[in-house]
Short mmCIF file of C-alpha atoms in Angstrom, two decimals:
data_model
loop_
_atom_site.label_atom_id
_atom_site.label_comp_id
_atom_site.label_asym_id
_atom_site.label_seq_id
_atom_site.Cartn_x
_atom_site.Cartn_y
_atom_site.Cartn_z
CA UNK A 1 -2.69 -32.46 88.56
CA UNK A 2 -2.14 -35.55 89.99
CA UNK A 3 -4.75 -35.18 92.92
CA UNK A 4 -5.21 -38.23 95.04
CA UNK A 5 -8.85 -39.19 95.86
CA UNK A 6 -9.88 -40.48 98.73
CA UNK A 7 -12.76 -42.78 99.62
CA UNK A 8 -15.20 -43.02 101.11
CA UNK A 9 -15.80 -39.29 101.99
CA UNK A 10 -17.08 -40.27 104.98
CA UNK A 11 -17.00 -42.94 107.76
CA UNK A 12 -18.65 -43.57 110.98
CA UNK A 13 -17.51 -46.45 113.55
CA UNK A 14 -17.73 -47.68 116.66
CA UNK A 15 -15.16 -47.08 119.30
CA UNK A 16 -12.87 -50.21 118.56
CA UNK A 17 -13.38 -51.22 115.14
CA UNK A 18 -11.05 -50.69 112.50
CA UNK A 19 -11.50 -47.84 109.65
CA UNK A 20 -9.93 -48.02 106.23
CA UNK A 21 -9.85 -45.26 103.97
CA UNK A 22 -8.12 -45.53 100.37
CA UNK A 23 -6.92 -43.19 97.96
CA UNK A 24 -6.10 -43.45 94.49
CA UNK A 25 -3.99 -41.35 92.44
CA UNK A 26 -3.37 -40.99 88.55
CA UNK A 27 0.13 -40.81 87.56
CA UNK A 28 3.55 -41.84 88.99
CA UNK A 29 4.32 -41.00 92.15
CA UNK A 30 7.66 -40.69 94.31
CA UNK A 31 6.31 -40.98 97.46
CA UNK A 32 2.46 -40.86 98.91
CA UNK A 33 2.30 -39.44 102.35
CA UNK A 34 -1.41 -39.57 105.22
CA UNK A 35 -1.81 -36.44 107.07
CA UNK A 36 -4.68 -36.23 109.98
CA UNK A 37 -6.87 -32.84 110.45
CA UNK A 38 -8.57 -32.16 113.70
CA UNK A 39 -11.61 -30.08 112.92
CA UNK A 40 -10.50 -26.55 112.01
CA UNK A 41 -6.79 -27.10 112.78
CA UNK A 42 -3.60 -27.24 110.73
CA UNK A 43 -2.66 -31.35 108.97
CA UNK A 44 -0.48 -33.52 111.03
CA UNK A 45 1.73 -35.91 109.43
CA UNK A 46 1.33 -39.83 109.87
CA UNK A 47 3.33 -41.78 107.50
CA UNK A 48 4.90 -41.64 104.34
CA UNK A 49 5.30 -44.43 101.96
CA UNK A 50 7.85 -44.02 98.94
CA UNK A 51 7.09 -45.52 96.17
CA UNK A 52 9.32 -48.86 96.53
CA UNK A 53 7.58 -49.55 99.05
CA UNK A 54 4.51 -52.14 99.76
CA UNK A 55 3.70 -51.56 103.34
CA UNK A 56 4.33 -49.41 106.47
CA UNK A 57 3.21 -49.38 110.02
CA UNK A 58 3.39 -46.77 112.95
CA UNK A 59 1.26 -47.74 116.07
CA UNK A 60 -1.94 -48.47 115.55
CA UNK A 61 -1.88 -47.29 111.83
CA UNK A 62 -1.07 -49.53 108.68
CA UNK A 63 -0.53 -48.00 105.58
CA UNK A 64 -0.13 -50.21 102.10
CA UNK A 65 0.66 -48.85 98.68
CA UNK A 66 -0.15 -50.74 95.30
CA UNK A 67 1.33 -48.61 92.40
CA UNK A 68 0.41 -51.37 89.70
CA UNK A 69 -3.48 -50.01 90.77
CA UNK A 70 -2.22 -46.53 91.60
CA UNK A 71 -3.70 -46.99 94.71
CA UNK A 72 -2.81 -47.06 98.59
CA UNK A 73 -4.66 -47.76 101.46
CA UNK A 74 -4.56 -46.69 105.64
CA UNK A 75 -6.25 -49.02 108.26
CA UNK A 76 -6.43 -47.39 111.54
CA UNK A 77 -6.66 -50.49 114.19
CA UNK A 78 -8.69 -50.40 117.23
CA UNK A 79 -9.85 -46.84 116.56
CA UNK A 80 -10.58 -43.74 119.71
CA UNK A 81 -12.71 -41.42 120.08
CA UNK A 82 -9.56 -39.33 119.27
CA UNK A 83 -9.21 -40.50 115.81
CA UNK A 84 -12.40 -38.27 115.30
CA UNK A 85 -10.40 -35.97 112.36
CA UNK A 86 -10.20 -35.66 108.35
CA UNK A 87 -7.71 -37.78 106.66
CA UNK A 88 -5.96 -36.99 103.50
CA UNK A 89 -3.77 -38.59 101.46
CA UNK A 90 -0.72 -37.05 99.26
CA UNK A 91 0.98 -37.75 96.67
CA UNK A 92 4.73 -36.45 95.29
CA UNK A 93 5.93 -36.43 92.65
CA UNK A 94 9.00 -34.23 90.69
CA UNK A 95 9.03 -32.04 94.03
CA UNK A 96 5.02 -31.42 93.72
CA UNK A 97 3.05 -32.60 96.64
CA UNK A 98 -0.95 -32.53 95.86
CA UNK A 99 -3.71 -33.78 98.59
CA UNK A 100 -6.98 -34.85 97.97
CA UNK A 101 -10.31 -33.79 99.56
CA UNK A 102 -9.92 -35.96 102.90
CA UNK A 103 -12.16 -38.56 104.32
CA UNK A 104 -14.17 -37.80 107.30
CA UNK A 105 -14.28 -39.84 110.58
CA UNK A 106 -16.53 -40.32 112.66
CA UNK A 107 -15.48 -42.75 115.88
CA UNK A 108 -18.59 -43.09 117.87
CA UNK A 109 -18.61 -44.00 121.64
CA UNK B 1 2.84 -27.75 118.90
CA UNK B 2 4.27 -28.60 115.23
CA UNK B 3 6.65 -26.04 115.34
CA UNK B 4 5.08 -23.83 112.92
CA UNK B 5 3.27 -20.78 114.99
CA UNK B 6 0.41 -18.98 112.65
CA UNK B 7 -0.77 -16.20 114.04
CA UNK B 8 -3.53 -14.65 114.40
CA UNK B 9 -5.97 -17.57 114.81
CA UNK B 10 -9.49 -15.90 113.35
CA UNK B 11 -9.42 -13.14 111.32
CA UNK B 12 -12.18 -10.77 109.98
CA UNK B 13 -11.82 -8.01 107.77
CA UNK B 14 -13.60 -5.93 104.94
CA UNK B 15 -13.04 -6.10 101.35
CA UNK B 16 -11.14 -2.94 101.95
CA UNK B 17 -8.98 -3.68 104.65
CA UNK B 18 -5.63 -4.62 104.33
CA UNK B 19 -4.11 -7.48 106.79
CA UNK B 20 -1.54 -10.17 106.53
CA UNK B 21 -1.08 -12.97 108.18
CA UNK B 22 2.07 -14.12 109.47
CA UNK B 23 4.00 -17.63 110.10
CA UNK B 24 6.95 -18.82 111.95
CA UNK B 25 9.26 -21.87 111.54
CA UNK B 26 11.30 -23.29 114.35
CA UNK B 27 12.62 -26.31 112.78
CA UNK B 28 15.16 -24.97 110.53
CA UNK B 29 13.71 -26.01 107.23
CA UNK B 30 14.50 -24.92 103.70
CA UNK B 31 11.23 -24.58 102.42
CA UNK B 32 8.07 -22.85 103.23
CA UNK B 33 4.51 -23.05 102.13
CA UNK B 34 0.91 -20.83 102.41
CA UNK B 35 -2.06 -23.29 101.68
CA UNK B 36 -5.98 -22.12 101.37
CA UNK B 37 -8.37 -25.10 102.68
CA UNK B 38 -12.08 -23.91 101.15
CA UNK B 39 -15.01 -26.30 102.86
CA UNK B 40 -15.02 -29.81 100.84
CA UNK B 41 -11.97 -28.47 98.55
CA UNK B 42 -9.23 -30.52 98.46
CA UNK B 43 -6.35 -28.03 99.83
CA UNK B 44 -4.84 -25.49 97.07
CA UNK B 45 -1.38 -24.61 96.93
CA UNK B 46 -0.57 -21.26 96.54
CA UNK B 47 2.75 -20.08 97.22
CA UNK B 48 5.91 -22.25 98.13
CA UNK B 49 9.46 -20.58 98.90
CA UNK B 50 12.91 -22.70 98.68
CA UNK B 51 15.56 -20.71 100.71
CA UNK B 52 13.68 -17.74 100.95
CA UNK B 53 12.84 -17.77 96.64
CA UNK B 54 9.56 -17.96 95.56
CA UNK B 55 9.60 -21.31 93.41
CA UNK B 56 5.76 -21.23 92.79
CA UNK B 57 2.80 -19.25 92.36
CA UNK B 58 -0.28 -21.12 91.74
CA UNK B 59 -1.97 -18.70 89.57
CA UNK B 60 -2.92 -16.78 92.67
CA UNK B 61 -4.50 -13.40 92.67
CA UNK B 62 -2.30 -10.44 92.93
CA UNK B 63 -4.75 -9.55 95.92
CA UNK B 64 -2.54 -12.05 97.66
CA UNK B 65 0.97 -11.03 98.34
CA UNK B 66 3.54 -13.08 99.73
CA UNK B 67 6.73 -12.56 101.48
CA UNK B 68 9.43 -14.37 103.04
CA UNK B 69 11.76 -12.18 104.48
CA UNK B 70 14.53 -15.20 105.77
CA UNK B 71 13.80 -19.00 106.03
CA UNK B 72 12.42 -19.30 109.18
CA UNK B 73 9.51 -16.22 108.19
CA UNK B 74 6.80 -15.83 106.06
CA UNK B 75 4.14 -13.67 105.55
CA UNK B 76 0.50 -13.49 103.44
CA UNK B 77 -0.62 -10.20 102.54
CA UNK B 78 -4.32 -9.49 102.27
CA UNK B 79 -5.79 -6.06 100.13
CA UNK B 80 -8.99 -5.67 98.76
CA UNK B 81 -10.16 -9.42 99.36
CA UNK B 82 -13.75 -10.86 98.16
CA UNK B 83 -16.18 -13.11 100.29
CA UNK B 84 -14.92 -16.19 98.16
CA UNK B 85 -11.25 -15.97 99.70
CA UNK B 86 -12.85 -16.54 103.15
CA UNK B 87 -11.25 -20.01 104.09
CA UNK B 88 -8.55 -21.49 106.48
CA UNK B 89 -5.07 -20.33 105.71
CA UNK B 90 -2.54 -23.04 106.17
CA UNK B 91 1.62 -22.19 106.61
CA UNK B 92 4.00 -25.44 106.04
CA UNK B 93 7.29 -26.26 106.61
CA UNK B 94 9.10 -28.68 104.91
CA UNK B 95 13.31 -30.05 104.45
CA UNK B 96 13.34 -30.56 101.01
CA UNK B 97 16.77 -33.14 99.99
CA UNK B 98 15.16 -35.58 97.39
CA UNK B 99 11.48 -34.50 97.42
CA UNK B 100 9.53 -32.21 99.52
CA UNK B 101 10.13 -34.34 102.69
CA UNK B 102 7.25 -34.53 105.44
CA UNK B 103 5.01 -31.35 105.59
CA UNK B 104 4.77 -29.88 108.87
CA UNK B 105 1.29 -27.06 109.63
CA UNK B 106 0.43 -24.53 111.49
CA UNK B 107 -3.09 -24.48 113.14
CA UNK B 108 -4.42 -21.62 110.16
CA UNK B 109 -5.41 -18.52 110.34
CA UNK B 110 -9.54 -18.50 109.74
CA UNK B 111 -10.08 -15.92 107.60
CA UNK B 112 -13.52 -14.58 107.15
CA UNK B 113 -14.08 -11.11 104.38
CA UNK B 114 -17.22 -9.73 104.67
#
């Protein structure tokens, strides 16, 4: 399984700062897509990145992807207390999408 | 609202009960998808339909039955669960052209088997 991993598991900011969460995976990918989580709620989608690609934005969120390191990385900008959620990245490959255990964010007031 | 309706919201049941769980598409995708989200688990796959065929089946107990009577439905039937299946039960919905396309959830069904 080509899992991605995110790190860290967890992150607490201040209302404001930026957060950056990463996520590496292990083997080629076609695409690697973020997904937010609200506690106990189904995944939203955020962006997806295909694999030709270096960098994407979408509001407030900036999303790179290095495959030489097999890695990509999402910077949310000026963060809410509504970013408050799980992120998780996936990645797809040959029609099989696999996420990884999520980070955690905290955005504190 | 995603456009994927779970319903119910919370369920409880015994390990004898039987239940299902049921999800509906609105935005006229292909393919549709049950996910199990266990505390600190990375979410599991477990069934994913492609025009109403079951493509995959992630090794998942027979316990769990799956159905997908057209496109827009699909169903998870529950006999004879254990404690260990109590997690949040995702549905997706997907257009799949050259991949699998953007994933869009429901808001789960939380199961809980006592």
């Amino acid at each position: 399984s080509q899992q991605g991993e995110e790190d860290p598991q967890a992150l607490s900011i201040q209302e404001g700062e930026n957060a950056t969460m990463n996520c590496s995976y292990k083997t080629s990918i076609n695409n690697l897509q973020w997904y937010r989580q609200n506690s106990g709620r189904g995944l939203v989608h955020l962006i997806l990145i295909r694999s030709n690609e270096r960098e994407k934005h979408s509001g407030r969120l900036r999303v790179t992807l290095d495959t030489s390191k097999k890695s990509s990385s999402l910077l949310i900008t000026a963060s809410r207390a509504a970013d408050t959620a799980s992120y998780f990245c996936a990645t797809e490959n040959d029609y099989k999408l696999s996420f990884g255990a999520g980070t955690t964010v905290t955005v504190r007031a | 609202e995603t456009g994927v309706t779970q319903t119910p919201r919370h369920l409880v049941m015994g390990m004898t009960n039987k239940k299902s769980l049921k999800c509906e598409q609105h935005l006229g995708h292909n393919a549709m998808y049950w996910y199990k989200q266990s505390a600190k688990k990375p979410l599991e796959l477990m069934f994913v339909y492609n025009f109403k065929e079951q493509t995959e089946n992630n090794s998942v107990p027979s316990r769990f039955s799956p159905e997908c009577p057209n496109s827009s439905h699909l169903f998870l039937h529950l006999h004879t669960l254990q404690p260990e299946d109590s997690a949040l039960y995702l549905c997706a919905s997907s257009q799949v052209s050259q991949g699998r396309g953007e994933l869009f959830f429901g808001s789960g069904t939380q199961l809980s088997v006592l």
